[in-house]
Short mmCIF file of C-alpha atoms in Angstrom, two decimals:
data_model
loop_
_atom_site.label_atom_id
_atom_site.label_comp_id
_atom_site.label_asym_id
_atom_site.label_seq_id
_atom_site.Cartn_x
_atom_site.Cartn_y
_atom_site.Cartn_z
CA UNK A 11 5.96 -8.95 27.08
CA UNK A 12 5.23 -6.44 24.47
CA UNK A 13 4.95 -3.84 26.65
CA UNK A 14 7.82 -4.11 28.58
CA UNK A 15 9.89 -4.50 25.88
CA UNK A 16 9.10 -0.95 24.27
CA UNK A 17 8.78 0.87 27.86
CA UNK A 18 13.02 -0.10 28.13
CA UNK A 19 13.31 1.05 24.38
CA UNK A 20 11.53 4.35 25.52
CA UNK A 21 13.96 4.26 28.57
CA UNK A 22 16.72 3.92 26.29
CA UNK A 23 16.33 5.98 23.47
CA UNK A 24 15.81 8.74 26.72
CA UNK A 25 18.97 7.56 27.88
CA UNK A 26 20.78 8.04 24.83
CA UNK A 27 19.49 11.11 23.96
CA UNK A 28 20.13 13.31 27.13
CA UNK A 29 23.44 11.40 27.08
CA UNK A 30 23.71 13.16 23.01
CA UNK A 31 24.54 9.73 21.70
CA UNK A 32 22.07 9.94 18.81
CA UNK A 33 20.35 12.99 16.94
CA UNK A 34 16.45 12.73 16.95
CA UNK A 35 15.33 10.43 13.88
CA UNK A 36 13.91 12.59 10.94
CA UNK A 37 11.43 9.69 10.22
CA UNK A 38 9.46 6.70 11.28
CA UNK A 39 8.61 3.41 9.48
CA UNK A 40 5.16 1.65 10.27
CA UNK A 41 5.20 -1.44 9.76
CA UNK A 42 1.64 -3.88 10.09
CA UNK A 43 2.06 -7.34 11.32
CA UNK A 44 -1.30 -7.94 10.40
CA UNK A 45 -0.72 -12.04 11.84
CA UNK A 46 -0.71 -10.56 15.20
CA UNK A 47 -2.42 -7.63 15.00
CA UNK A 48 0.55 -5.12 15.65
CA UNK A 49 2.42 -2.14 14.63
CA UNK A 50 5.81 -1.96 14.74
CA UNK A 51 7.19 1.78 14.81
CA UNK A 52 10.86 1.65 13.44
CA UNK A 53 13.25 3.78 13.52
CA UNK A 54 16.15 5.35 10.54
CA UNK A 55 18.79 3.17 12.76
CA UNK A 56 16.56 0.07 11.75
CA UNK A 57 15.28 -0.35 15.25
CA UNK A 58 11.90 -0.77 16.77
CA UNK A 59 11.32 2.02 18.38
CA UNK A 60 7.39 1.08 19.76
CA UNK A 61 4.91 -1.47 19.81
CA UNK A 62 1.67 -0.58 18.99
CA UNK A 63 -0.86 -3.57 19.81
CA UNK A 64 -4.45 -2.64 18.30
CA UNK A 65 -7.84 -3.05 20.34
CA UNK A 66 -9.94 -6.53 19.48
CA UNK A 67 -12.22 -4.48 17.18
CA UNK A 68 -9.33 -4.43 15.01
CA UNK A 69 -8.15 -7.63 13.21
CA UNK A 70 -6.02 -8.02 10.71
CA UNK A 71 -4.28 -4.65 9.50
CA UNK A 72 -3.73 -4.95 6.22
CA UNK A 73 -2.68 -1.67 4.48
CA UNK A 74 -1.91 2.01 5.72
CA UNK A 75 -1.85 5.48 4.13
CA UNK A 76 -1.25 8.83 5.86
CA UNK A 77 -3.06 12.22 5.19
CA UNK A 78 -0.64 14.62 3.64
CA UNK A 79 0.36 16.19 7.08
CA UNK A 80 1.16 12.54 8.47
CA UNK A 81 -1.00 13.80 11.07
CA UNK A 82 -3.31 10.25 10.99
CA UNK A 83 -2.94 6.95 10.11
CA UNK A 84 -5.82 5.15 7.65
CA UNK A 85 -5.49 1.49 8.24
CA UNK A 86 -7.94 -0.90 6.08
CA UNK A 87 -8.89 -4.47 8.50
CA UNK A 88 -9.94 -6.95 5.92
CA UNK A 89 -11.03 -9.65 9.18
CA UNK A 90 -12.94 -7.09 10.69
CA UNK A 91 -14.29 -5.17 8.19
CA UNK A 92 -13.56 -1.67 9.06
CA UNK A 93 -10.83 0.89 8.83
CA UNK A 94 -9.26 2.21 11.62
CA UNK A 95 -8.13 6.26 12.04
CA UNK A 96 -5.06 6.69 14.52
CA UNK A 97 -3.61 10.03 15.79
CA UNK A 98 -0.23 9.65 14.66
CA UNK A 99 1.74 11.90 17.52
CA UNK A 100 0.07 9.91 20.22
CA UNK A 101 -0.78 6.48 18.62
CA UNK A 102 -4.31 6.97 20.16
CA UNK A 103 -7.46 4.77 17.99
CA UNK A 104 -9.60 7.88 17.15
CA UNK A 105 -12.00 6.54 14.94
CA UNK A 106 -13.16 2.74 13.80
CA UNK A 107 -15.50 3.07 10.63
CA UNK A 108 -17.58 0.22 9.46
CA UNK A 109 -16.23 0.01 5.71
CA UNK A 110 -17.45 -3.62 5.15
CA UNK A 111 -16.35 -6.90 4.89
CA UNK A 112 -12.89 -7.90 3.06
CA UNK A 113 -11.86 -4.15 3.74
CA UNK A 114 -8.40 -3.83 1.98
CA UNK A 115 -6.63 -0.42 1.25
CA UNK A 116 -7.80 2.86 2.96
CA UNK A 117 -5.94 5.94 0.24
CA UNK A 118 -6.47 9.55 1.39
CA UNK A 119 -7.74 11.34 -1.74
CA UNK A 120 -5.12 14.67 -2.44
CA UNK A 121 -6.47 17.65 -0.31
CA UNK A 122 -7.55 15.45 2.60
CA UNK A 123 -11.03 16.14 2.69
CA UNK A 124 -11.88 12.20 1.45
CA UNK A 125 -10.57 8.33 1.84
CA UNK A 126 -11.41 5.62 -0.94
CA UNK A 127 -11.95 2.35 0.67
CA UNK A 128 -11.16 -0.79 -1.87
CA UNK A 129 -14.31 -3.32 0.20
CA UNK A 130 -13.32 -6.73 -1.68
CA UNK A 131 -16.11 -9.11 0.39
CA UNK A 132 -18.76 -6.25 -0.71
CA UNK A 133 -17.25 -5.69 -4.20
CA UNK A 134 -17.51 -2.09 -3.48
CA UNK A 135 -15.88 1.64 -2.47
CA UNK A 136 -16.64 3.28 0.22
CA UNK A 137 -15.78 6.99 0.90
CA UNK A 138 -14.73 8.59 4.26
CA UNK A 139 -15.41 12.12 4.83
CA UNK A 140 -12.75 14.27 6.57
CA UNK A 141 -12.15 17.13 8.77
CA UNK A 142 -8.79 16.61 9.94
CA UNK A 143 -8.67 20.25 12.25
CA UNK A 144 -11.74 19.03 13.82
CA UNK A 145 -10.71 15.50 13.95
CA UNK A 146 -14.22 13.99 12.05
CA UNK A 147 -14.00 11.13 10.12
CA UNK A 148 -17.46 10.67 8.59
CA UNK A 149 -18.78 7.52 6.04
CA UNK A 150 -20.44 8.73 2.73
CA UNK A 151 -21.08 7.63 -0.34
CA UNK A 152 -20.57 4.18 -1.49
CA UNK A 153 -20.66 2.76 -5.23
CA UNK A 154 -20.83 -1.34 -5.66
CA UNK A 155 -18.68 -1.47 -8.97
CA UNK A 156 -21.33 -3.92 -10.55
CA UNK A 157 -24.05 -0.93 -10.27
CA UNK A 158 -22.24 1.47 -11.94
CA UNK A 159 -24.24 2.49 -15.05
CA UNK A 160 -20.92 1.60 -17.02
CA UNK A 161 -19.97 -1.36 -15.63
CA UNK A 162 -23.35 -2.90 -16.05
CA UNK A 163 -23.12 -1.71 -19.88
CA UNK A 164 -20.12 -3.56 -20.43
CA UNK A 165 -20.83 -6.58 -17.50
CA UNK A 166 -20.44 -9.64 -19.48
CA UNK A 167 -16.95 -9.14 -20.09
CA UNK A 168 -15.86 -8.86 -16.17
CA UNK A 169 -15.38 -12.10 -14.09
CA UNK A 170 -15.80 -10.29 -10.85
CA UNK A 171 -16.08 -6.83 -9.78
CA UNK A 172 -13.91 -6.70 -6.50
CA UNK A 173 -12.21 -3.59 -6.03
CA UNK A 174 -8.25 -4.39 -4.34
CA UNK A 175 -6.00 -1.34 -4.82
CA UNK A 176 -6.20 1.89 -6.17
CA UNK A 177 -4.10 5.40 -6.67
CA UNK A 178 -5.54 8.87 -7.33
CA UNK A 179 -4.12 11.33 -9.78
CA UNK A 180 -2.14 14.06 -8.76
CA UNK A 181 -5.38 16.14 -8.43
CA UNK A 182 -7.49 13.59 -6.37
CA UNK A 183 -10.48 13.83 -9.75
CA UNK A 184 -9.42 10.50 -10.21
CA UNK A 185 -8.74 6.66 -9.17
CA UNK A 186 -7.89 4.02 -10.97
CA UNK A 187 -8.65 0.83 -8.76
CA UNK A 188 -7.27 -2.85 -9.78
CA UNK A 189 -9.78 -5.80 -9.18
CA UNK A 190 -9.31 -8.95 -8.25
CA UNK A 191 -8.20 -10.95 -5.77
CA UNK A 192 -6.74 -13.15 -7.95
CA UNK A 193 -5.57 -12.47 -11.66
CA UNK A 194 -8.58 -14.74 -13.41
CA UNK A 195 -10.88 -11.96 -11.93
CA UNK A 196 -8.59 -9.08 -12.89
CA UNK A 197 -9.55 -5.93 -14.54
CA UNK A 198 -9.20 -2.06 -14.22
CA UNK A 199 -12.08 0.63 -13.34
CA UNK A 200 -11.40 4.48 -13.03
CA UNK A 201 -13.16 6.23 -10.10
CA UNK A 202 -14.70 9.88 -10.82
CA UNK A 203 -14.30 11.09 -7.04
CA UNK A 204 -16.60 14.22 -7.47
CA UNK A 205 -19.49 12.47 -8.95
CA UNK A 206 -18.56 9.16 -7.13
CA UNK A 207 -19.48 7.11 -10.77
CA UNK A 208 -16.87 5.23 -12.76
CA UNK A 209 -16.04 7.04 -15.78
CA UNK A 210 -13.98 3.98 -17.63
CA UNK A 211 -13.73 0.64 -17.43
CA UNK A 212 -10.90 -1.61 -18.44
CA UNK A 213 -12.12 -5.53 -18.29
CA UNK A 214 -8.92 -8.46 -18.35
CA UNK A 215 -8.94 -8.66 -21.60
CA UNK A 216 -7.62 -5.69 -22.23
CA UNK A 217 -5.89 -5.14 -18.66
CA UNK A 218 -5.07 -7.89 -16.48
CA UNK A 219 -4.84 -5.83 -12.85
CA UNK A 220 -5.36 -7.29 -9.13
CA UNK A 221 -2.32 -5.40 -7.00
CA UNK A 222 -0.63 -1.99 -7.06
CA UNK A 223 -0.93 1.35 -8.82
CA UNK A 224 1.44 4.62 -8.77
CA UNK A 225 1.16 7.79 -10.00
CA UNK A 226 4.18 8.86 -12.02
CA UNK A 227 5.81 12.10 -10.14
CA UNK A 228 4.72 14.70 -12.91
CA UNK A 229 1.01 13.07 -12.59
CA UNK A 230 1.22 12.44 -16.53
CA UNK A 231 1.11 8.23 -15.74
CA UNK A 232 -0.80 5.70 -13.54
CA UNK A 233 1.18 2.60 -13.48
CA UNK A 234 -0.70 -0.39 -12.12
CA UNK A 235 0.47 -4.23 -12.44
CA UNK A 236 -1.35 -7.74 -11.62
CA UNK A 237 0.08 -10.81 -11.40
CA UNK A 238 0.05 -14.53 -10.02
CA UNK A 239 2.19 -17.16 -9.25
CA UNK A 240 2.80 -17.96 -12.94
CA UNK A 241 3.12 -14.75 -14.33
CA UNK A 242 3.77 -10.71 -13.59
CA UNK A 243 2.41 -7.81 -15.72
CA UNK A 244 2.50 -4.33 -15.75
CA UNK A 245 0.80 -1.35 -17.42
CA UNK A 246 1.25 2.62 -17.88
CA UNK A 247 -2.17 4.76 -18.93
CA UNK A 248 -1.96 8.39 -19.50
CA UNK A 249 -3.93 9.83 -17.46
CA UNK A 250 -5.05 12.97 -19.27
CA UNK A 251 -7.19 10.60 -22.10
CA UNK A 252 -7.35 7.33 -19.32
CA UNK A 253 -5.76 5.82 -22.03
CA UNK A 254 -3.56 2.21 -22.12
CA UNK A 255 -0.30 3.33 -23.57
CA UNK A 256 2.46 0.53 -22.78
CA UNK A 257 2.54 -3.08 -21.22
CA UNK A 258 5.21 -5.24 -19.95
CA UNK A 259 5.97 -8.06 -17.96
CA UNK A 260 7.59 -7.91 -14.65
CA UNK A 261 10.35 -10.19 -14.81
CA UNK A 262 9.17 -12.37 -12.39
CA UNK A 263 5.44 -13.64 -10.35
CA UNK A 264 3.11 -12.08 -8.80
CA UNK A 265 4.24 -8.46 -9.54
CA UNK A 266 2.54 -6.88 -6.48
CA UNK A 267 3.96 -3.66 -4.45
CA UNK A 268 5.09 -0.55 -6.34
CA UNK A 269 6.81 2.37 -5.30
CA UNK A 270 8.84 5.84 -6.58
CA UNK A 271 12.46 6.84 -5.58
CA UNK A 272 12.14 10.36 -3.33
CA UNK A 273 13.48 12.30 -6.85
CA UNK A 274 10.87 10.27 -9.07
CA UNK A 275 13.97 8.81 -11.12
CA UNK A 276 12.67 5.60 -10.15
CA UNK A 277 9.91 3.14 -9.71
CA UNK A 278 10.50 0.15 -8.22
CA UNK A 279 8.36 -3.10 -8.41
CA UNK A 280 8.62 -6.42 -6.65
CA UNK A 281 7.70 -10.19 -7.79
CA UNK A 282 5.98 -11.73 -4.43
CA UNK A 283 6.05 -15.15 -5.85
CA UNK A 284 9.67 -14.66 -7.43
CA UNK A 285 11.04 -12.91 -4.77
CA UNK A 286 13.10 -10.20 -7.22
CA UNK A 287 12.30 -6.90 -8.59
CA UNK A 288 12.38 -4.99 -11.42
CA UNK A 289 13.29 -0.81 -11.41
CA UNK A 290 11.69 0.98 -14.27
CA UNK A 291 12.28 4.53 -15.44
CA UNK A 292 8.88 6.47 -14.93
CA UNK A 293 9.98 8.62 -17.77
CA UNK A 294 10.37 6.34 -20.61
CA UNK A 295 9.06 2.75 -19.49
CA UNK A 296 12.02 1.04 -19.63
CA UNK A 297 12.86 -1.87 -17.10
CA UNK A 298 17.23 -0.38 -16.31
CA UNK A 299 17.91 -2.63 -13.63
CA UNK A 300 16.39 -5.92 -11.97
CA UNK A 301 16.85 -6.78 -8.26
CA UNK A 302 17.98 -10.30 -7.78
CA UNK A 303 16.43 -11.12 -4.42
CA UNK A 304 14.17 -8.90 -2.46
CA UNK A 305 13.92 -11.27 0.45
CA UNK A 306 11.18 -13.86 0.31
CA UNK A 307 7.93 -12.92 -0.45
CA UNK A 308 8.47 -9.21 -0.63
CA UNK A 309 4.70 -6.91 -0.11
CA UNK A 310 4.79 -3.16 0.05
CA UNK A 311 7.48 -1.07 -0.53
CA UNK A 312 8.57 2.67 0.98
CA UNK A 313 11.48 4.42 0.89
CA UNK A 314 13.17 6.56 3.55
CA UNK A 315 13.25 10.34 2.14
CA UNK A 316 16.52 10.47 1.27
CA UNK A 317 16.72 7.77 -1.03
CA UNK A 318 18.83 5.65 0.10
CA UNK A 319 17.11 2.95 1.82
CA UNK A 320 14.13 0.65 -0.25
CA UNK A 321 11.70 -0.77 3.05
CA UNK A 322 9.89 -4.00 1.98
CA UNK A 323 7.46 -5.72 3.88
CA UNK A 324 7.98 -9.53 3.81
CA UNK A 325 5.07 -11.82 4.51
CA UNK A 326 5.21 -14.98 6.99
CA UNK A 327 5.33 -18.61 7.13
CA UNK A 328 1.68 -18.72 7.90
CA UNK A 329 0.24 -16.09 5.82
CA UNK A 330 -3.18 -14.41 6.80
CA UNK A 331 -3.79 -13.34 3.14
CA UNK A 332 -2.99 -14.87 -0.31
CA UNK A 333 -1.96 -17.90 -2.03
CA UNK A 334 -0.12 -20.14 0.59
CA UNK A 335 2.20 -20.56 -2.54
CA UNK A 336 3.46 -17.31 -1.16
CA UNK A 337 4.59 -18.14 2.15
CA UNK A 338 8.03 -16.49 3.40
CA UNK A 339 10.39 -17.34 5.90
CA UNK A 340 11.06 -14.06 7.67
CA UNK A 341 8.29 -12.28 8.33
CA UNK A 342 9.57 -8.84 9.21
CA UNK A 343 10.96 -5.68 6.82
CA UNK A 344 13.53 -5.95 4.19
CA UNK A 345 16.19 -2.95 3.78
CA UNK A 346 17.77 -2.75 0.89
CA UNK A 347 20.46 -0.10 -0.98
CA UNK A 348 18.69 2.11 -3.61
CA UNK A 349 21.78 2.78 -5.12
CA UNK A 350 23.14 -1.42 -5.20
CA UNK A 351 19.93 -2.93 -5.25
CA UNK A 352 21.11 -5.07 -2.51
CA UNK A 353 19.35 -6.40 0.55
CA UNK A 354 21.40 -4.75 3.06
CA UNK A 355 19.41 -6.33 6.15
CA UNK A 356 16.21 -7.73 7.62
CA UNK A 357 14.26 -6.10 10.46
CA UNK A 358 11.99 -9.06 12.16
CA UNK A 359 10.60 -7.63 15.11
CA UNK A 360 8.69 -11.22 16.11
CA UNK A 361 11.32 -13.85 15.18
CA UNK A 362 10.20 -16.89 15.62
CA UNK A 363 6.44 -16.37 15.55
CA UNK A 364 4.94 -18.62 12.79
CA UNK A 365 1.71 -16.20 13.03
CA UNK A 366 3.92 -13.34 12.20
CA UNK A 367 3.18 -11.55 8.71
CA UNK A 368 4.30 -8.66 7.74
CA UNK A 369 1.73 -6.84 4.90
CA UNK A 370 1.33 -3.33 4.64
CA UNK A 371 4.53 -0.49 5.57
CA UNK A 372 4.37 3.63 5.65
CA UNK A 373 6.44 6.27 6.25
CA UNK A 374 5.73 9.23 8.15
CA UNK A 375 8.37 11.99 8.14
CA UNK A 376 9.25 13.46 11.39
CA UNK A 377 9.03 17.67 11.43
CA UNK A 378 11.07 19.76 14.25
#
């Protein structure tokens, strides 16, 4: 059904365009229904464009990064324990990499040439070597967090060592990776990426981390949050002297998915639990505006490149991963006004479908 449904899109879209009804889209949304194992390719009109339905081999696509030429698609399969490399202009399955067990988020280190895989079954991270001209996608090194030299020094004072999320500094030397899964085994760890060691360590109680991180647009910040269904935090560290600088809470529960505004004068955050936000200024830490209602059960966020549009990913009624206390009721993609803060509409692709659950969302610009 599938299938036929996005050839007649394709025949369409061809329709309309040698007709000159519509100017070719200037970028795509991917969104991972990670209850059925599908990608959902969406259009600036806020239509799906394709289907993409993944091999067996991969179950449950969780998260997705691109490589800074939005040539290929990392996507981290927490069922099946690898992460999955797909040719973006085609939508062809190049590579499937073993990662491990619990495999979560797949980030492309700045300069392409590695991937950090957050492994949560394994409690470690697992790098990906890359040669994007020659199309290689290699695994390398690996660290399990509770081996690293530092973390055993300081060991007693972690409940758990399982890596979730993680962003790199603006000169890929870095990572700081949340653990988790949930907020009782929270904590914060900073990835060296050239020596592949952890160079500081941050246990809960001193940062209470198991979701996102962002760096701020002049690279100056990492902002990472953690939450639950009880509670939301959020935290800024300078990343020059890896250094806590400010703490807040996030208005709501279960602060989870983070993102910037196109010009950086923004970061936005959403509750999961709450189903709200919160949009702080990445320049002085202040929280200047809080979003009512996301949709239920807001995820990941994107935004389209002109900043108009906030894309949030809105999980299911069955949900493949996290507290059933966060169960939503339209599994599909939330649009919502940058500028209003209003939910402007709801994209769901597989209405209906109580297996449908929307996690992970990326946006690849489209080049003429």
């Amino acid at each position: 059904m599938k299938a036929s449904c996005t050839a007649l899109i394709a025949i369409v879209t061809a329709i309309g365009l040698s007709l000159g009804l519509a100017a070719a889209p200037d970028y795509e949304l991917w969104a991972l229904d990670q209850g059925t194992n599908t990608i959902y390719v969406i259009t600036p009109a806020l239509e799906v464009s394709e289907v993409i339905e993944l091999p067996e081999e991969i179950d449950m696509p969780h998260m997705i990064a691109f490589d800074s030429g939005f040539r290929y698609a990392f996507i981290a399969n927490p069922a099946s324990g690898n992460t999955a490399v797909i040719r973006a202009s085609d939508r062809e399955v190049v590579a499937v990499l073993p990662t491990g067990p619990g495999s979560h988020f797949a980030g492309v280190v700045p300069g392409d040439a590695q991937v950090i895989v957050d492994v949560i079954a394994d409690a470690k991270l697992v790098e990906i070597r890359l040669d994007l001209d020659n199309e290689v996608f290699a695994l390398g090194r690996e660290l399990v967090v509770a081996e690293d030299p530092l973390f055993m020094s300081r060991a007693d004072e972690f409940p758990g060592s399982r890596p979730i999320c993680h962003d790199h500094t603006p000169d890929g030397r870095y990572a700081y990776v949340t653990l988790g899964p949930a907020l009782a085994d929270s904590g914060l760890v900073i990835l060296d990426t050239e020596s592949f060691r952890l160079s500081h360590v941050f246990p809960p109680s001193e940062v209470r981390t198991n979701c996102g991180a962002v760096a701020a647009p002049d690279g100056r910040h990492m902002f990472v949050n953690g939450g639950s269904v009880d509670e939301g935090l959020w935290y800024v560290f300078d990343t020059a002297t890896h250094e806590k600088i400010h703490e807040d809470d996030s208005r709501g529960t279960d602060a989870h998915g983070v993102w910037l505004t196109p010009d950086g004068s923004e970061l936005w955050m959403v509750n999961r639990h709450s189903s709200n936000g919160i949009v702080i200024d990445p320049a002085t830490f202040e929280v200047v505006a809080e979003i009512e209602f996301t949709g239920t059960s807001p995820d990941i966020i994107t935004m389209s490149p002109d900043g108009r549009h906030a894309f949030i990913t809105l999980r299911g009624p069955e949900p493949r991963s996290g507290p059933h206390a966060i169960a939503g009721g339209t599994p599909g993609v939330a649009v919502l006004e940058v500028a209003s803060r209003q939910l402007v509409s709801i994209i769901e692709p597989d209405r209906g479908n109580p297996a449908s659950d929307f996690h992970g969302i990326g946006l690849r610009p489209l080049h003429p």
